[in-house]
Structures are given as C-alpha cells and as structure tokens.
C-alpha positions as protocol buffer text, in pm:
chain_id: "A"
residue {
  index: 1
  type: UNK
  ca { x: 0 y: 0 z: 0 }
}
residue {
  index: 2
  type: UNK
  ca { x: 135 y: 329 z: -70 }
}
residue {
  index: 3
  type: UNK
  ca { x: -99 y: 612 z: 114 }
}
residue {
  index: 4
  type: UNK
  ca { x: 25 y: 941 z: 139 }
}
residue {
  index: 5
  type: UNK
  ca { x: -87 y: 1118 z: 480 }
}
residue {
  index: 6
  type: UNK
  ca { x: -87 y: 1417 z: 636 }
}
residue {
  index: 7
  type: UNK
  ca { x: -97 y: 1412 z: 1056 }
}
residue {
  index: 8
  type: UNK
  ca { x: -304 y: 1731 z: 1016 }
}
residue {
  index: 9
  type: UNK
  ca { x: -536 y: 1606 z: 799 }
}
residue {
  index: 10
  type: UNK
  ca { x: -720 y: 1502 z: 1068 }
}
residue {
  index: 11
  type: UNK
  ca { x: -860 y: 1836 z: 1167 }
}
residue {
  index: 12
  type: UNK
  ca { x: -1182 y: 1711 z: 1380 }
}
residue {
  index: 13
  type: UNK
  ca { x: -1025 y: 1380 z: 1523 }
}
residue {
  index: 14
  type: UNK
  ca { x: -1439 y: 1341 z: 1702 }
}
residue {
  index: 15
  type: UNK
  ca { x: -1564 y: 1423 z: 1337 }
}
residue {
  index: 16
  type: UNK
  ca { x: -1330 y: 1118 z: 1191 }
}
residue {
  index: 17
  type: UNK
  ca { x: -1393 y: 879 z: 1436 }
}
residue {
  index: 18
  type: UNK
  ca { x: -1796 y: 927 z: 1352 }
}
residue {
  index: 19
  type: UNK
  ca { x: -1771 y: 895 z: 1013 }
}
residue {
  index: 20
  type: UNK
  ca { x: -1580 y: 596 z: 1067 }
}
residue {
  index: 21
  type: UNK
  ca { x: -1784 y: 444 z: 1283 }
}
residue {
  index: 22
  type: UNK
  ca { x: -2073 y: 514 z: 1081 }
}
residue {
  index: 23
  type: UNK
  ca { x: -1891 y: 335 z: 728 }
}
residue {
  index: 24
  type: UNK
  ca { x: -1785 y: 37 z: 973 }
}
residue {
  index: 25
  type: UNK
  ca { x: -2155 y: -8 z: 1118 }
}
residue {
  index: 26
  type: UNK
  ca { x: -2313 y: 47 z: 839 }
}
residue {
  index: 27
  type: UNK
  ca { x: -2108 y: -217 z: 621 }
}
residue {
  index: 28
  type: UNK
  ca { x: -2215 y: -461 z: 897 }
}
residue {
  index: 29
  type: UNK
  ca { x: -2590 y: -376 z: 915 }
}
residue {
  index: 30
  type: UNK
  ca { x: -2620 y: -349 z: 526 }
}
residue {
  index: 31
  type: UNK
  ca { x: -2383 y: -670 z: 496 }
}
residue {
  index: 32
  type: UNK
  ca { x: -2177 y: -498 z: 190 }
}
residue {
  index: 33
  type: UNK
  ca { x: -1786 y: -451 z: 217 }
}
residue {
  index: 34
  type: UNK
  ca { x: -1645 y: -45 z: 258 }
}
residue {
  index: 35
  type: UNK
  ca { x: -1357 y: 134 z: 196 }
}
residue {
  index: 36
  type: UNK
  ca { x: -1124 y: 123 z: 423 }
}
residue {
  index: 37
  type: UNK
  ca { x: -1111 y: 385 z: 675 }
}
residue {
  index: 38
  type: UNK
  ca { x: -770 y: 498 z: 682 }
}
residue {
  index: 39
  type: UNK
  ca { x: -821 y: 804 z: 429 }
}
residue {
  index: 40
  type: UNK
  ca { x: -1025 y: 955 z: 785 }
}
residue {
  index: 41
  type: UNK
  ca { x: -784 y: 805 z: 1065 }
}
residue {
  index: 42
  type: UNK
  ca { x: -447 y: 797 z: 845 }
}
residue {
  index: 43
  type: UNK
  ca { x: -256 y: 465 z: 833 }
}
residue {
  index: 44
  type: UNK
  ca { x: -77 y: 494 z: 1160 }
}
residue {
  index: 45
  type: UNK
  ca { x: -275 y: 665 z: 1415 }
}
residue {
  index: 46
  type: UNK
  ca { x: -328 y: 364 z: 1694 }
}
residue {
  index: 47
  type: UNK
  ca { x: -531 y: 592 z: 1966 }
}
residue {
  index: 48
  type: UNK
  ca { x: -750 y: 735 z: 1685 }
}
residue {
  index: 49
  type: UNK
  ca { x: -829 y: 352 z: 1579 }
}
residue {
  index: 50
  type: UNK
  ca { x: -909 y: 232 z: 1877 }
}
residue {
  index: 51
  type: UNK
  ca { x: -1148 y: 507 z: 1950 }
}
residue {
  index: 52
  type: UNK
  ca { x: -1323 y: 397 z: 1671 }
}
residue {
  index: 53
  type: UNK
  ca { x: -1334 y: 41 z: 1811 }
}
residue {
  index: 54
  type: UNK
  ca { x: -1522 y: 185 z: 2151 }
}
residue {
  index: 55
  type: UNK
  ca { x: -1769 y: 349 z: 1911 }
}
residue {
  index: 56
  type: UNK
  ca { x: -1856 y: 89 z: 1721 }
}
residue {
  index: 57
  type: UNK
  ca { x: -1851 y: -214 z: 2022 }
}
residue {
  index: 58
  type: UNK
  ca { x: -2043 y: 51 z: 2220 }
}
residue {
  index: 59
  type: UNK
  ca { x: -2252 y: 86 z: 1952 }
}
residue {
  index: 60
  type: UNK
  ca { x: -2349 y: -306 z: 1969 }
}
residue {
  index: 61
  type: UNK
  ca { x: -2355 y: -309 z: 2376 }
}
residue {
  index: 62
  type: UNK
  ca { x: -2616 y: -22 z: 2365 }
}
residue {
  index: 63
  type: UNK
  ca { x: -2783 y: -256 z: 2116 }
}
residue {
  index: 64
  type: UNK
  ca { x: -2833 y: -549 z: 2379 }
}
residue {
  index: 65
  type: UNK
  ca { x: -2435 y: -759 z: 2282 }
}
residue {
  index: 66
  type: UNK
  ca { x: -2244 y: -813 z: 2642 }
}
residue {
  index: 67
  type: UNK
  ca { x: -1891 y: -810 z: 2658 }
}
residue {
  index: 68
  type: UNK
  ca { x: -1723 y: -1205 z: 2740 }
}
residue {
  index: 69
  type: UNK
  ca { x: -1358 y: -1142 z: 2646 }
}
residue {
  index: 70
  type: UNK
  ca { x: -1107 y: -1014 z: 2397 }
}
residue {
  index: 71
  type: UNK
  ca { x: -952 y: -1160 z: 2153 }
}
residue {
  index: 72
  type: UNK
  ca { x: -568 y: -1093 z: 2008 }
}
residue {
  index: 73
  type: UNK
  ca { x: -479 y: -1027 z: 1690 }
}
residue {
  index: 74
  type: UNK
  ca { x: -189 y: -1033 z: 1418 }
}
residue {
  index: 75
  type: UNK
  ca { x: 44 y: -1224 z: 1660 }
}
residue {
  index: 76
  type: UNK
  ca { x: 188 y: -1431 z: 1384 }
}
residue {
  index: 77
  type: UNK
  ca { x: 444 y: -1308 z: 1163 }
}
residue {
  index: 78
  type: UNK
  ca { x: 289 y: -1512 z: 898 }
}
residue {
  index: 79
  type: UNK
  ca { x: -77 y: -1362 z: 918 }
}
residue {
  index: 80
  type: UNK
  ca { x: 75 y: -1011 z: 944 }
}
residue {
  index: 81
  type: UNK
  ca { x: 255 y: -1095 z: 627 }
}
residue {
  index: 82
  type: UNK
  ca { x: -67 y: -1210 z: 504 }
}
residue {
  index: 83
  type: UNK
  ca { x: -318 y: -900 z: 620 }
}
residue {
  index: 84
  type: UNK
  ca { x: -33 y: -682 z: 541 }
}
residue {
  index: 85
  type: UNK
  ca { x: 69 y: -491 z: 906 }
}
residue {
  index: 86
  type: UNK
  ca { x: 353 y: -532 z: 1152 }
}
residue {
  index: 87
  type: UNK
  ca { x: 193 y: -502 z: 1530 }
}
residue {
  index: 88
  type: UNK
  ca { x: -35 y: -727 z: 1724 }
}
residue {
  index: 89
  type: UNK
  ca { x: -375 y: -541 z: 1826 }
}
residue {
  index: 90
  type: UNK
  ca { x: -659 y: -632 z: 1983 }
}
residue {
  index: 91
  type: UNK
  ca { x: -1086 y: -672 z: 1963 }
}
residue {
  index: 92
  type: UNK
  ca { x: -1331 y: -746 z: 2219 }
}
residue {
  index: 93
  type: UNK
  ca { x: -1605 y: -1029 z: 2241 }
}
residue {
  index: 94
  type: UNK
  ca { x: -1940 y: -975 z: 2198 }
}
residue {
  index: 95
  type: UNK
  ca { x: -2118 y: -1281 z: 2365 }
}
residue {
  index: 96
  type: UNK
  ca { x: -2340 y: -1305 z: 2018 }
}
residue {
  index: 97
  type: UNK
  ca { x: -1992 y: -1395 z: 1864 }
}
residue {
  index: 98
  type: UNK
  ca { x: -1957 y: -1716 z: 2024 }
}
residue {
  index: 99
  type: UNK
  ca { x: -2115 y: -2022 z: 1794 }
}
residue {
  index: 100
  type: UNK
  ca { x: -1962 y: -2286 z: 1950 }
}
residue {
  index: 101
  type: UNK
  ca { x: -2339 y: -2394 z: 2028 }
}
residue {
  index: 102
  type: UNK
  ca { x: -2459 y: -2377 z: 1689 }
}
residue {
  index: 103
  type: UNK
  ca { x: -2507 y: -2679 z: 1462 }
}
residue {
  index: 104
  type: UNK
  ca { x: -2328 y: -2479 z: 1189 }
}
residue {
  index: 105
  type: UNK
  ca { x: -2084 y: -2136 z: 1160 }
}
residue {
  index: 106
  type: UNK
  ca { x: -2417 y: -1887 z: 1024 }
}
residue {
  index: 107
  type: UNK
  ca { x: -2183 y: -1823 z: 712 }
}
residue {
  index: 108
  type: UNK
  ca { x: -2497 y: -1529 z: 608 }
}
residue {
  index: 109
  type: UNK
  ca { x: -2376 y: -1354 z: 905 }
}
residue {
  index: 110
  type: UNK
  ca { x: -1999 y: -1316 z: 735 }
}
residue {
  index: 111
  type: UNK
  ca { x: -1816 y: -1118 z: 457 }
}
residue {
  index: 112
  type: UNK
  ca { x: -1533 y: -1249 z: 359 }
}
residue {
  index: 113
  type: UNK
  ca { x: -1468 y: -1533 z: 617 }
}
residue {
  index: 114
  type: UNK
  ca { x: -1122 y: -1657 z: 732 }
}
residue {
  index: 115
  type: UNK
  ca { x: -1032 y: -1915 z: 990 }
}
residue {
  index: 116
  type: UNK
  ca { x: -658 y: -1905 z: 1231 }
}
residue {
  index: 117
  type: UNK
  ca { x: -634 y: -2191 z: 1503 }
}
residue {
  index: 118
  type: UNK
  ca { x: -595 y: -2082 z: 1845 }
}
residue {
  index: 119
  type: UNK
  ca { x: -578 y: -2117 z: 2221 }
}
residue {
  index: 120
  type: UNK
  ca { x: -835 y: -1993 z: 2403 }
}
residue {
  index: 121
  type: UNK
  ca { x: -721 y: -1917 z: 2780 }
}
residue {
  index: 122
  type: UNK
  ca { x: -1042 y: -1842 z: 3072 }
}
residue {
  index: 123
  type: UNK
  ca { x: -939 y: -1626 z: 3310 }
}
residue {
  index: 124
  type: UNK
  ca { x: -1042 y: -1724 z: 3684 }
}
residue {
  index: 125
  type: UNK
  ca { x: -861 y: -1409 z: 3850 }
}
residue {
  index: 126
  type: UNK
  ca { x: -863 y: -996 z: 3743 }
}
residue {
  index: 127
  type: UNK
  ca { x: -589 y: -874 z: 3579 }
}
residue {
  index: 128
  type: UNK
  ca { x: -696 y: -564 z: 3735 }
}
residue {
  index: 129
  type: UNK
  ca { x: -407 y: -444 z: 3977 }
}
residue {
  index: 130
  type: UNK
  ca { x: -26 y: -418 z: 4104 }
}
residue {
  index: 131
  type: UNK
  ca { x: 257 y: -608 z: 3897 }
}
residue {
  index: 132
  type: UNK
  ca { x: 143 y: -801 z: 3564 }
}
residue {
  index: 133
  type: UNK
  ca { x: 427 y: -1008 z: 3450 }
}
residue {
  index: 134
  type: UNK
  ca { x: 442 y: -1406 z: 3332 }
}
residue {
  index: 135
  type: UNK
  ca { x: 413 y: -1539 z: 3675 }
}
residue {
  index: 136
  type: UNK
  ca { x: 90 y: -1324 z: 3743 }
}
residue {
  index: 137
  type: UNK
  ca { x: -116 y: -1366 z: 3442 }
}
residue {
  index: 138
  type: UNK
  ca { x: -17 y: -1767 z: 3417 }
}
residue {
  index: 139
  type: UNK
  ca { x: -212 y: -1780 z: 3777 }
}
residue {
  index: 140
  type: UNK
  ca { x: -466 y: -1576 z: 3636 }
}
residue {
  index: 141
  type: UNK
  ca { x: -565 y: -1832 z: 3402 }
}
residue {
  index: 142
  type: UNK
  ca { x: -841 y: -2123 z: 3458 }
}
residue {
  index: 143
  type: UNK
  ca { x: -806 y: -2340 z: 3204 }
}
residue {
  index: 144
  type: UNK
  ca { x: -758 y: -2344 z: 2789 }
}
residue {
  index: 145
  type: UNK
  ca { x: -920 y: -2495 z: 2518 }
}
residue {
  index: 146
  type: UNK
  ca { x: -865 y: -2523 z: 2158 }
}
residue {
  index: 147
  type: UNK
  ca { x: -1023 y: -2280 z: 1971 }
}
residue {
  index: 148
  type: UNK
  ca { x: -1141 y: -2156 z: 1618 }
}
residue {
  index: 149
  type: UNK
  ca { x: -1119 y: -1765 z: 1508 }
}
residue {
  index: 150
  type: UNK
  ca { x: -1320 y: -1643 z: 1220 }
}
residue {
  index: 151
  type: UNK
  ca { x: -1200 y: -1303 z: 1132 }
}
residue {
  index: 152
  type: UNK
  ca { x: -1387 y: -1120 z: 918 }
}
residue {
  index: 153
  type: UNK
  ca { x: -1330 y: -797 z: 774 }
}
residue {
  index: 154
  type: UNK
  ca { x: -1597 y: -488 z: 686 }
}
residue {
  index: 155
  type: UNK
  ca { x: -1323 y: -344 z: 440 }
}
residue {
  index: 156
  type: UNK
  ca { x: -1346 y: -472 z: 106 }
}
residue {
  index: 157
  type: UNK
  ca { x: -1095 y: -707 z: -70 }
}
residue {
  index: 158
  type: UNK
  ca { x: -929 y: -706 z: 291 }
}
residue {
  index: 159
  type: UNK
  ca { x: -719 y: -438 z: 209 }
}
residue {
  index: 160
  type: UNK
  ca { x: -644 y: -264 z: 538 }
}
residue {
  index: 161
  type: UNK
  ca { x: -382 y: -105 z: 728 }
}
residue {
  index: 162
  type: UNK
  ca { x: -321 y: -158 z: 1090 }
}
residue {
  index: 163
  type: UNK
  ca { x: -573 y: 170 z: 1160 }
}
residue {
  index: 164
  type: UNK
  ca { x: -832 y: -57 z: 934 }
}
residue {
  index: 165
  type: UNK
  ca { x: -860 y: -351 z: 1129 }
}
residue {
  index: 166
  type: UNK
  ca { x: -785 y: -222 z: 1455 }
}
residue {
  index: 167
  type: UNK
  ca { x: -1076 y: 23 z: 1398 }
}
residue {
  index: 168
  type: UNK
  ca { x: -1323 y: -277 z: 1307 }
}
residue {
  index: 169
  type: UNK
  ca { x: -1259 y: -438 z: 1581 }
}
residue {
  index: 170
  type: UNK
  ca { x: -960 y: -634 z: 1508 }
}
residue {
  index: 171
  type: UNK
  ca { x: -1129 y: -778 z: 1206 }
}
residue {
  index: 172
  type: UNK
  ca { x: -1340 y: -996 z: 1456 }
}
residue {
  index: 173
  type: UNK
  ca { x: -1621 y: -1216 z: 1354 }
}
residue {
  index: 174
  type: UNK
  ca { x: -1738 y: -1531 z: 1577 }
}
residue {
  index: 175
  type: UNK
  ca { x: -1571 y: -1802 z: 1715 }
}
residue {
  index: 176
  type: UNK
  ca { x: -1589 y: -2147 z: 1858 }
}
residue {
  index: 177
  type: UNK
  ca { x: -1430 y: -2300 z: 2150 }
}
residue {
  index: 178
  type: UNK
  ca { x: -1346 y: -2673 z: 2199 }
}
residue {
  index: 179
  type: UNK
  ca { x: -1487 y: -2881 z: 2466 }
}
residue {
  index: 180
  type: UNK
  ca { x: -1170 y: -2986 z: 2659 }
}
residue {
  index: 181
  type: UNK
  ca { x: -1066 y: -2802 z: 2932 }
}
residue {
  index: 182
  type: UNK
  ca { x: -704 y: -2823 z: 3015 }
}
residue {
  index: 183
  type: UNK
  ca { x: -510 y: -2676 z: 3346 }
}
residue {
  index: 184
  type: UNK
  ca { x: -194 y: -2496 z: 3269 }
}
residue {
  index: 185
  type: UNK
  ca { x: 2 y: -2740 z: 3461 }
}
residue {
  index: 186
  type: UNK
  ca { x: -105 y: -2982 z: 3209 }
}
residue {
  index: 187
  type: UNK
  ca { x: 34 y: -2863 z: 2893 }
}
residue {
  index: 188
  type: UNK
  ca { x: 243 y: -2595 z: 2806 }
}
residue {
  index: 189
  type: UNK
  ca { x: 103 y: -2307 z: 2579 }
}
residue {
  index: 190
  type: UNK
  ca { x: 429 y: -2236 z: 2351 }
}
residue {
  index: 191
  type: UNK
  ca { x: 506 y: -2561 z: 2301 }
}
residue {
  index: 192
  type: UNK
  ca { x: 143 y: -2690 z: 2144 }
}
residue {
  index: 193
  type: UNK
  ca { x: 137 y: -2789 z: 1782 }
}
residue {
  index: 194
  type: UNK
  ca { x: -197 y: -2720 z: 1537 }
}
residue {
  index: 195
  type: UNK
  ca { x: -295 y: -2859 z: 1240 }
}
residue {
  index: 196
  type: UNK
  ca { x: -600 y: -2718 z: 1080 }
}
residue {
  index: 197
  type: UNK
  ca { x: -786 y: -2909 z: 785 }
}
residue {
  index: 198
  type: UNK
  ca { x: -1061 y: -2782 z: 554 }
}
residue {
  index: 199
  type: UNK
  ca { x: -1247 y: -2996 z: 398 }
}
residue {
  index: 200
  type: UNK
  ca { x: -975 y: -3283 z: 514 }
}
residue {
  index: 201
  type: UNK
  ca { x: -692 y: -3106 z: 372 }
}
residue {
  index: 202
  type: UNK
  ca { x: -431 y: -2956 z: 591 }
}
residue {
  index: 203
  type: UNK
  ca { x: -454 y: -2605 z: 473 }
}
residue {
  index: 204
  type: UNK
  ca { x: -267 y: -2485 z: 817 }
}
residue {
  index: 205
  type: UNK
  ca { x: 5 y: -2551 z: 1077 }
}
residue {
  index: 206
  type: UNK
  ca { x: 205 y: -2399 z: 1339 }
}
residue {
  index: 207
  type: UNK
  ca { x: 327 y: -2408 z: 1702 }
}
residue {
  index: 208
  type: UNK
  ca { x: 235 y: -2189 z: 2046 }
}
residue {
  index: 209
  type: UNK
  ca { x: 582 y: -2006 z: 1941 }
}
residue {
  index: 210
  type: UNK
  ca { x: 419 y: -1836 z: 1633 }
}
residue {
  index: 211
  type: UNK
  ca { x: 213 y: -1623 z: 1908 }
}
residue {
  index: 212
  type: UNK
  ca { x: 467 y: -1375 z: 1992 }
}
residue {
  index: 213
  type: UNK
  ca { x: 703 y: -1687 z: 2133 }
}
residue {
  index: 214
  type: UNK
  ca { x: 446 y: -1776 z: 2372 }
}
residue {
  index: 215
  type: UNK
  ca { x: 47 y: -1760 z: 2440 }
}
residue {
  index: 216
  type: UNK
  ca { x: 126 y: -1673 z: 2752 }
}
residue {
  index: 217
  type: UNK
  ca { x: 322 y: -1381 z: 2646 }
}
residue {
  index: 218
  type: UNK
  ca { x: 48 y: -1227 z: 2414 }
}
residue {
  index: 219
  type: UNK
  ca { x: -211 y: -1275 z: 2725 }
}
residue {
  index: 220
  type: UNK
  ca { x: 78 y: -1085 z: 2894 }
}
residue {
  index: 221
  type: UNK
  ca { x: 82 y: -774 z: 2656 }
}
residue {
  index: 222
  type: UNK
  ca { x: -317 y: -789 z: 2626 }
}
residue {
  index: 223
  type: UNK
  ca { x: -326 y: -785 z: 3025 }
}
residue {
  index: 224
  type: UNK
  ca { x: -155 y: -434 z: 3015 }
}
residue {
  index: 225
  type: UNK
  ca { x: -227 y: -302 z: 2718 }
}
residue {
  index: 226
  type: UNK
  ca { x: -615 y: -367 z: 2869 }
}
residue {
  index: 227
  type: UNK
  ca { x: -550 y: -173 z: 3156 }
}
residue {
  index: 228
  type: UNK
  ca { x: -351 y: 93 z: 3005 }
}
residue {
  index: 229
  type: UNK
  ca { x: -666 y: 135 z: 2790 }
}
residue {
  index: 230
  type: UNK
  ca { x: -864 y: 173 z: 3177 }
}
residue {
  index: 231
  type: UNK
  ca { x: -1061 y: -195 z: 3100 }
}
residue {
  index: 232
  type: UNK
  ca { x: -874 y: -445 z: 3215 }
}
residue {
  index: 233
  type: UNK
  ca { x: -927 y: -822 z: 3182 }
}
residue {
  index: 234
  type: UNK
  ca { x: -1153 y: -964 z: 3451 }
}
residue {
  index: 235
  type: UNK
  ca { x: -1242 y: -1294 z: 3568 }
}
residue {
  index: 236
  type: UNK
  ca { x: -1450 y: -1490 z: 3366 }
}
residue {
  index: 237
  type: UNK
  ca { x: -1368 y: -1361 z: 3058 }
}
residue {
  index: 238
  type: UNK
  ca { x: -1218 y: -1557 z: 2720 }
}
residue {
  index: 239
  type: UNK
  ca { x: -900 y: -1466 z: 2563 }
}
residue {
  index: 240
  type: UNK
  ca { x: -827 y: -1569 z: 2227 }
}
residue {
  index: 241
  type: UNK
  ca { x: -472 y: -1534 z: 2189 }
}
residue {
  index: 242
  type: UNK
  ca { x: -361 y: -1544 z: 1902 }
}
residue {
  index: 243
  type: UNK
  ca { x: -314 y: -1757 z: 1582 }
}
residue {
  index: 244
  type: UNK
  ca { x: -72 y: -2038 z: 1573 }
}
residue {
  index: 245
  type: UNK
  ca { x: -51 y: -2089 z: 1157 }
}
residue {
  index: 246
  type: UNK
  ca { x: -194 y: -1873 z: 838 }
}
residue {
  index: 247
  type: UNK
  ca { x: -519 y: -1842 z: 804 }
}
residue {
  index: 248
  type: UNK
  ca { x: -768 y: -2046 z: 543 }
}
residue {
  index: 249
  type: UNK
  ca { x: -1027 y: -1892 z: 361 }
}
residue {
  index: 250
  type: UNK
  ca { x: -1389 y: -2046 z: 491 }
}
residue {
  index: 251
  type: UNK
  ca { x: -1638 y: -1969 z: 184 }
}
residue {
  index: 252
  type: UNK
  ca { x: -1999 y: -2130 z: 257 }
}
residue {
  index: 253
  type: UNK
  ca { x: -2022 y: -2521 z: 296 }
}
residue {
  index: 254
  type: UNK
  ca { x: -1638 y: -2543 z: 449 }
}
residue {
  index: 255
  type: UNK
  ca { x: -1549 y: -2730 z: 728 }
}
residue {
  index: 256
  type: UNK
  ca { x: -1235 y: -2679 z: 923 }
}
residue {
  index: 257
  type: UNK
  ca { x: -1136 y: -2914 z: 1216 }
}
residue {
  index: 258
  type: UNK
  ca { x: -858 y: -2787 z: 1424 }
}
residue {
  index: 259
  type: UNK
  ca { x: -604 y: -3047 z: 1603 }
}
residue {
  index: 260
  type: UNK
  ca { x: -347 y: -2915 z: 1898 }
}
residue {
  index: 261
  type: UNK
  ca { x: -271 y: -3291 z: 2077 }
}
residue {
  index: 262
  type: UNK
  ca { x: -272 y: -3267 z: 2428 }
}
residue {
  index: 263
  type: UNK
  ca { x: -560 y: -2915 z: 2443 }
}
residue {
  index: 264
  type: UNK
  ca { x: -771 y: -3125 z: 2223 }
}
residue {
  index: 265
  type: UNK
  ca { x: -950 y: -3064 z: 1901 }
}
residue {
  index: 266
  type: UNK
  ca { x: -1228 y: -2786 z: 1788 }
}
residue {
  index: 267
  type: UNK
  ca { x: -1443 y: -2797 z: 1475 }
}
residue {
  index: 268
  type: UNK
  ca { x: -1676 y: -2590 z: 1294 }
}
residue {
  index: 269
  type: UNK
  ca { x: -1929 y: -2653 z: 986 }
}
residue {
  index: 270
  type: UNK
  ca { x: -2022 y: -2369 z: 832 }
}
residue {
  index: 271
  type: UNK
  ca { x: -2366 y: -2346 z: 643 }
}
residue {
  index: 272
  type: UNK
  ca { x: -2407 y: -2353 z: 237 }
}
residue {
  index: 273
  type: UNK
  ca { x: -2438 y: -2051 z: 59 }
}
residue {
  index: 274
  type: UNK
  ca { x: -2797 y: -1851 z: -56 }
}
residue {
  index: 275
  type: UNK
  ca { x: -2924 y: -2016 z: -349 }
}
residue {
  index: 276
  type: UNK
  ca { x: -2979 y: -1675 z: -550 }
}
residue {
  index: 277
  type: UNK
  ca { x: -2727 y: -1447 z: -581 }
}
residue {
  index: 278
  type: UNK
  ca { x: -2786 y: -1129 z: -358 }
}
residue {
  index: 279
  type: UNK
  ca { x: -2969 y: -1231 z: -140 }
}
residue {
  index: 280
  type: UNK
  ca { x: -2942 y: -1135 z: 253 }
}
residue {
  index: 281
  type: UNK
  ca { x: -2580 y: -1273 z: 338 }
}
residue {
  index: 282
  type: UNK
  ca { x: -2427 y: -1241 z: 16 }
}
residue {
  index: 283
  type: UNK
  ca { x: -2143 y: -976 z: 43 }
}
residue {
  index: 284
  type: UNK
  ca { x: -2199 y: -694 z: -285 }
}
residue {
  index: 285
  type: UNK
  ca { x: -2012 y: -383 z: -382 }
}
residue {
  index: 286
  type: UNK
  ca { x: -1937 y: -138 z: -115 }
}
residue {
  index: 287
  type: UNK
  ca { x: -2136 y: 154 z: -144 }
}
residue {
  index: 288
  type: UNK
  ca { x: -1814 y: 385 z: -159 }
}
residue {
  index: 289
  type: UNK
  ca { x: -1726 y: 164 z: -452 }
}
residue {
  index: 290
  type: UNK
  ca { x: -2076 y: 208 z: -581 }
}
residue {
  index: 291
  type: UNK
  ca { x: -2073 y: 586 z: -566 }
}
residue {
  index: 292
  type: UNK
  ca { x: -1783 y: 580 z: -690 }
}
residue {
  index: 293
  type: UNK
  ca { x: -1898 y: 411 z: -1036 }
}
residue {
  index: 294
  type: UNK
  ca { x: -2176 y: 641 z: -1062 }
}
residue {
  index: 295
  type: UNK
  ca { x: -2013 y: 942 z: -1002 }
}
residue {
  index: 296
  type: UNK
  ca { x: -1747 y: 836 z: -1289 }
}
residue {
  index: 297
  type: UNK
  ca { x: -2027 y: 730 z: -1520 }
}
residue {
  index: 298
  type: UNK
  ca { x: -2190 y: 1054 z: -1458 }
}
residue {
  index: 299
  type: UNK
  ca { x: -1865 y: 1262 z: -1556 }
}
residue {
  index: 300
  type: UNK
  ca { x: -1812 y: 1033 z: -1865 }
}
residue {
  index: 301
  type: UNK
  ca { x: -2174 y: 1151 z: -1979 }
}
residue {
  index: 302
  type: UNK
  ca { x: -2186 y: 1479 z: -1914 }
}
C-alpha cells in the first residue's frame, strides 16, 4: 500500500472517528464490504483507531451484545505478512460472537470469512491491579481450550492497514471454543502444535511459538495493554490469543477441524451458501465503490 498522509489532515479527530464508525456499522448492518477507513484516521494513528473500536462495540452493547472477552490479533508473523501490518492489536467479544453452540458457523452472518487456530485461555482471576508479569497472568488463568477464530473484515478485498482492522474491531467475527478443558500445569502453551484441515486437507500448521514466542506472552501484553486502555481483563472472561498458523479462507459449505494434541480438538461446519445471488448474506459492492462508479459514469456523460 502506498498512502500518502498528512498528521493534520485530521482536523476534527471526534468528526473522523464518527464517520468511521458510521462506514464500519453500516457495512455490517447493510452486509456490503467499505472502503477502508484509513483516508479519515491515516494509516498509523493507533489511539485514533481504537477510538473507533469503543464506538462501534459501544454501539453493539447499547444494542443489547455483552462483553465475554477479547480476543488478540496479528500475533503471527505469517498472518501479518498475510493481512499486510507489523503489530499485534486487539478486539473485544461480543457474547453473540460465540457459535460454539450452533449446529453450523451462520456463514450469512460473514463477509469475507477466514479461519486461524488458536488457544483460548479463561481467566479465573482480574488482571486488574499491582505487577502483571508471566508469573501473574499464568495464575490468572483457569483453564484453555482449543479454539477456532473467524476473522472477518468490513473493508473490502481485505485491504487494510493496521488503523483498518484495529478500527473494526480487530477484524473480529465469531468463534468457537473446543470442549476440553485443560489446566496450565497440564500442557504448556508455547510448546502446542496445530494442524487445521478444511475440507480434510491440511490447509494450516504452526506451534504456540508463532504467538509472539508464547500464548502466555500475548495474554501478557493484552493484560496491560487492557488496563492501560482503563478496561482491564476480569475474571471470567475468554482470551483468544492469538493464531498459531496462516489463516484459510472459509467460503460457505467449508469445514475446518482444528487439532493441537494434548488441548484437544475444535471444529466448525459452516452453512451452504444462498441459493440466489444477492440475497441477505451475500457480500456486494461497497457503497463507496458504488458511488464511486456512478459518479465516474456521470462525468463520462456529461
């Protein structure tokens, strides 16, 4: 990507963080891919994103969502390489987000679906208060479980900067957690291997080191990044930390199955495509996109 950006383009930082809010949600409700959002928050400007995130989750909580975790994102080298940025971030949970219930992933509720492995840690303590370092947030945690991601993005062809998908809420979709619940003392987090299979085919695979050298360590960062942000992590809540291999596309009718031996194995069906093209769930041109068309067509004929 090559954007050019001035800082002071941002005159009305409240003004940009509105009308990115408003593209983001509306993408969402109207289930058709934007622009990204980086031509009103620049491609660099962190606090600015994440002000955008609070508008738009608040957005959902005033709506009826509740908040059960956070997840972690861009952790592994290879899905930054993939997604194009350079920096973890991170999302919250919305408790409508979890499908691990469901008999199949609702694929009409995605865009442009993508799958990374994962382990999920519970907390059973706040992360609240005094020193946060290895020691404190490995007591912190309850158990683990394996667990699928589906990131989704609102942009359009996925073509985001770090402001981008830190804005829409770390790219976050749904996700499903395993059934096994493992102790810490059982297993060690870096040290777990994945192997992730659509449709039987390995189409993924990776290690606990590919999250930032250690699960534990991302939790780490999240912990005080959290509270640095004045909402820390709190007991309870899920914490997906963090992909262990590249992700896998998950059109309609895919079905990914997840293996980490020793946390135990996650899968997730996800449910055929609409029968007619554009109907409800089918992802179309983004409206900037649109206007944009129209507006050319419109110069073209006077």
């Amino acid at each position: 990507m090559t954007d050019v950006w001035e800082p002071a383009a941002v005159a009305d930082r409240g003004t940009a963080v509105t009308e990115a809010a408003t593209r983001l949600t509306r993408a969402a409700r109207d289930h058709r891919p934007c622009a990204p959002v980086r031509d009103l928050l620049g491609p660099a400007d962190i606090s600015l994103a994440y002000a955008v995130q609070r508008r738009v989750v608040g957005d959902r909580i005033a709506a009826g969502a509740r908040v059960v975790g956070r997840k972690i994102g861009l952790t592994s080298e290879s899905v930054q390489r993939q997604v194009g940025v350079d920096r973890p971030d991170f999302g919250v949970l919305l408790d409508d987000m979890d499908v691990s219930d469901l008999p199949a992933v609702p694929s009409g509720r995605l865009l442009q679906p993508r799958v990374e492995a994962e382990i999920a840690f519970v907390l059973a303590a706040d992360l609240d208060t005094g020193d946060l370092d290895l020691g404190r947030v490995r007591s912190a945690v309850g158990h683990a479980v394996a667990a699928l991601e589906i990131v989704d993005s609102r942009v359009a062809g996925w073509d985001i900067a770090i402001t981008d998908t830190v804005a829409d809420n770390a790219s976050s979709g749904l996700f499903v957690l395993g059934r096994q619940r493992v102790g810490l003392a059982e297993f060690t987090p870096r040290d777990v291997t994945m192997r992730l299979y659509a449709d039987g085919e390995l189409a993924s695979a990776g290690d606990g080191a590919a999250c930032l050298g250690d699960p534990l360590a991302a939790l780490l960062w999240l912990a005080r990044t959290a509270r640095e942000f004045g909402d820390p992590l709190r007991a309870g809540q899920i914490v997906l930390s963090g992909a262990l291999g590249p992700l896998v596309p998950t059109p309609p009718g895919t079905t990914v199955r997840a293996e980490m031996p020793g946390l135990g194995s996650v899968t997730a069906a996800f449910s055929p495509a609409p029968e007619k093209a554009g109907e409800p769930g089918e992802p179309g041109e983004s409206d900037d996109a649109h206007d944009a068309h129209e507006a050319q067509e419109a110069k073209e004929h006077g």
